[in-house]
Amino acid sequence: LFRSGEFFGEVSLVDDEPRSATSIAMEETELLGLFKADLIKLIDLDPRLASQILLHLSRVIGKRLRACNKAYHKLRFNDAK
């Protein structure tokens, strides 16, 4: 579950593959979309802000990847026992 201020679909900002994330709101929700074209435009208009967004994005992707790796290893080694 996501809370206020969190985001999903970040991988689609950095690769050329189809989206891999889907979400369904469980209550009334406001969303803000940031698309790859928006990010590319922002890089030209405000490189400093774009860099801050990309750095934060990288941190979130890294954190989520570490969590996936941890879950994978837990499942793998628990199944081996």
CSV table of C-alpha atoms in Angstrom, one decimal:
chain,number,residue,atom,x,y,z
A,1,LEU,CA,0.0,0.0,0.0
A,2,PHE,CA,1.2,3.5,-0.9
A,3,ARG,CA,0.8,6.5,1.4
A,4,SER,CA,0.6,10.2,0.6
A,5,GLY,CA,3.6,11.4,-1.3
A,6,GLU,CA,4.8,7.9,-2.4
A,7,PHE,CA,5.0,6.9,-6.1
A,8,PHE,CA,5.0,4.0,-8.4
A,9,GLY,CA,5.8,3.4,-12.1
A,10,GLU,CA,9.2,4.9,-11.7
A,11,VAL,CA,10.9,2.3,-13.9
A,12,SER,CA,9.0,3.6,-16.9
A,13,LEU,CA,10.8,6.9,-16.6
A,14,VAL,CA,14.2,5.3,-17.1
A,15,ASP,CA,13.7,2.5,-19.6
A,16,ASP,CA,11.8,2.0,-22.9
A,17,GLU,CA,9.8,-1.1,-21.8
A,18,PRO,CA,6.1,-1.1,-21.3
A,19,ARG,CA,4.9,-0.2,-17.8
A,20,SER,CA,5.3,-2.9,-15.3
A,21,ALA,CA,3.3,-1.3,-12.4
A,22,THR,CA,-0.5,-1.2,-12.0
A,23,SER,CA,-2.4,0.3,-9.1
A,24,ILE,CA,-6.0,0.4,-7.9
A,25,ALA,CA,-7.1,3.1,-5.4
A,26,MET,CA,-9.0,1.9,-2.4
A,27,GLU,CA,-10.3,5.3,-1.6
A,28,GLU,CA,-10.7,8.7,-3.3
A,29,THR,CA,-7.3,9.6,-4.5
A,30,GLU,CA,-5.5,12.5,-6.3
A,31,LEU,CA,-2.7,11.5,-8.6
A,32,LEU,CA,0.0,13.5,-10.3
A,33,GLY,CA,1.5,12.0,-13.4
A,34,LEU,CA,5.1,12.5,-14.5
A,35,PHE,CA,5.9,11.0,-17.8
A,36,LYS,CA,9.2,10.4,-19.5
A,37,ALA,CA,8.6,13.3,-21.9
A,38,ASP,CA,8.0,15.6,-18.9
A,39,LEU,CA,11.3,14.5,-17.4
A,40,ILE,CA,13.2,15.1,-20.6
A,41,LYS,CA,11.7,18.6,-20.9
A,42,LEU,CA,12.6,19.3,-17.3
A,43,ILE,CA,16.2,18.3,-17.9
A,44,ASP,CA,16.4,21.1,-20.5
A,45,LEU,CA,14.4,23.7,-18.5
A,46,ASP,CA,15.8,23.1,-15.0
A,47,PRO,CA,18.8,20.7,-14.9
A,48,ARG,CA,19.3,21.1,-11.1
A,49,LEU,CA,15.7,20.2,-10.3
A,50,ALA,CA,15.8,17.3,-12.8
A,51,SER,CA,19.0,16.1,-11.2
A,52,GLN,CA,17.4,16.1,-7.7
A,53,ILE,CA,14.4,14.2,-9.0
A,54,LEU,CA,16.6,11.6,-10.7
A,55,LEU,CA,18.8,11.2,-7.6
A,56,HIS,CA,15.7,10.6,-5.5
A,57,LEU,CA,14.3,8.3,-8.1
A,58,SER,CA,17.6,6.3,-8.1
A,59,ARG,CA,17.4,6.0,-4.3
A,60,VAL,CA,13.9,4.7,-4.4
A,61,ILE,CA,14.6,2.2,-7.2
A,62,GLY,CA,17.7,1.0,-5.3
A,63,LYS,CA,15.7,0.6,-2.0
A,64,ARG,CA,13.0,-1.4,-3.8
A,65,LEU,CA,15.5,-3.6,-5.6
A,66,ARG,CA,17.2,-4.4,-2.3
A,67,ALA,CA,13.9,-5.3,-0.7
A,68,CYS,CA,13.1,-7.6,-3.7
A,69,ASN,CA,16.5,-9.2,-3.4
A,70,LYS,CA,16.0,-9.8,0.3
A,71,ALA,CA,12.6,-11.3,-0.3
A,72,TYR,CA,14.0,-13.5,-3.1
A,73,HIS,CA,16.8,-14.8,-1.0
A,74,LYS,CA,14.5,-15.5,2.0
A,75,LEU,CA,12.1,-17.5,-0.3
A,76,ARG,CA,15.0,-19.3,-2.0
A,77,PHE,CA,16.8,-20.3,1.1
A,78,ASN,CA,13.6,-21.2,3.0
A,79,ASP,CA,12.5,-23.5,0.1
A,80,ALA,CA,15.9,-25.2,0.2
A,81,LYS,CA,15.4,-26.3,3.8
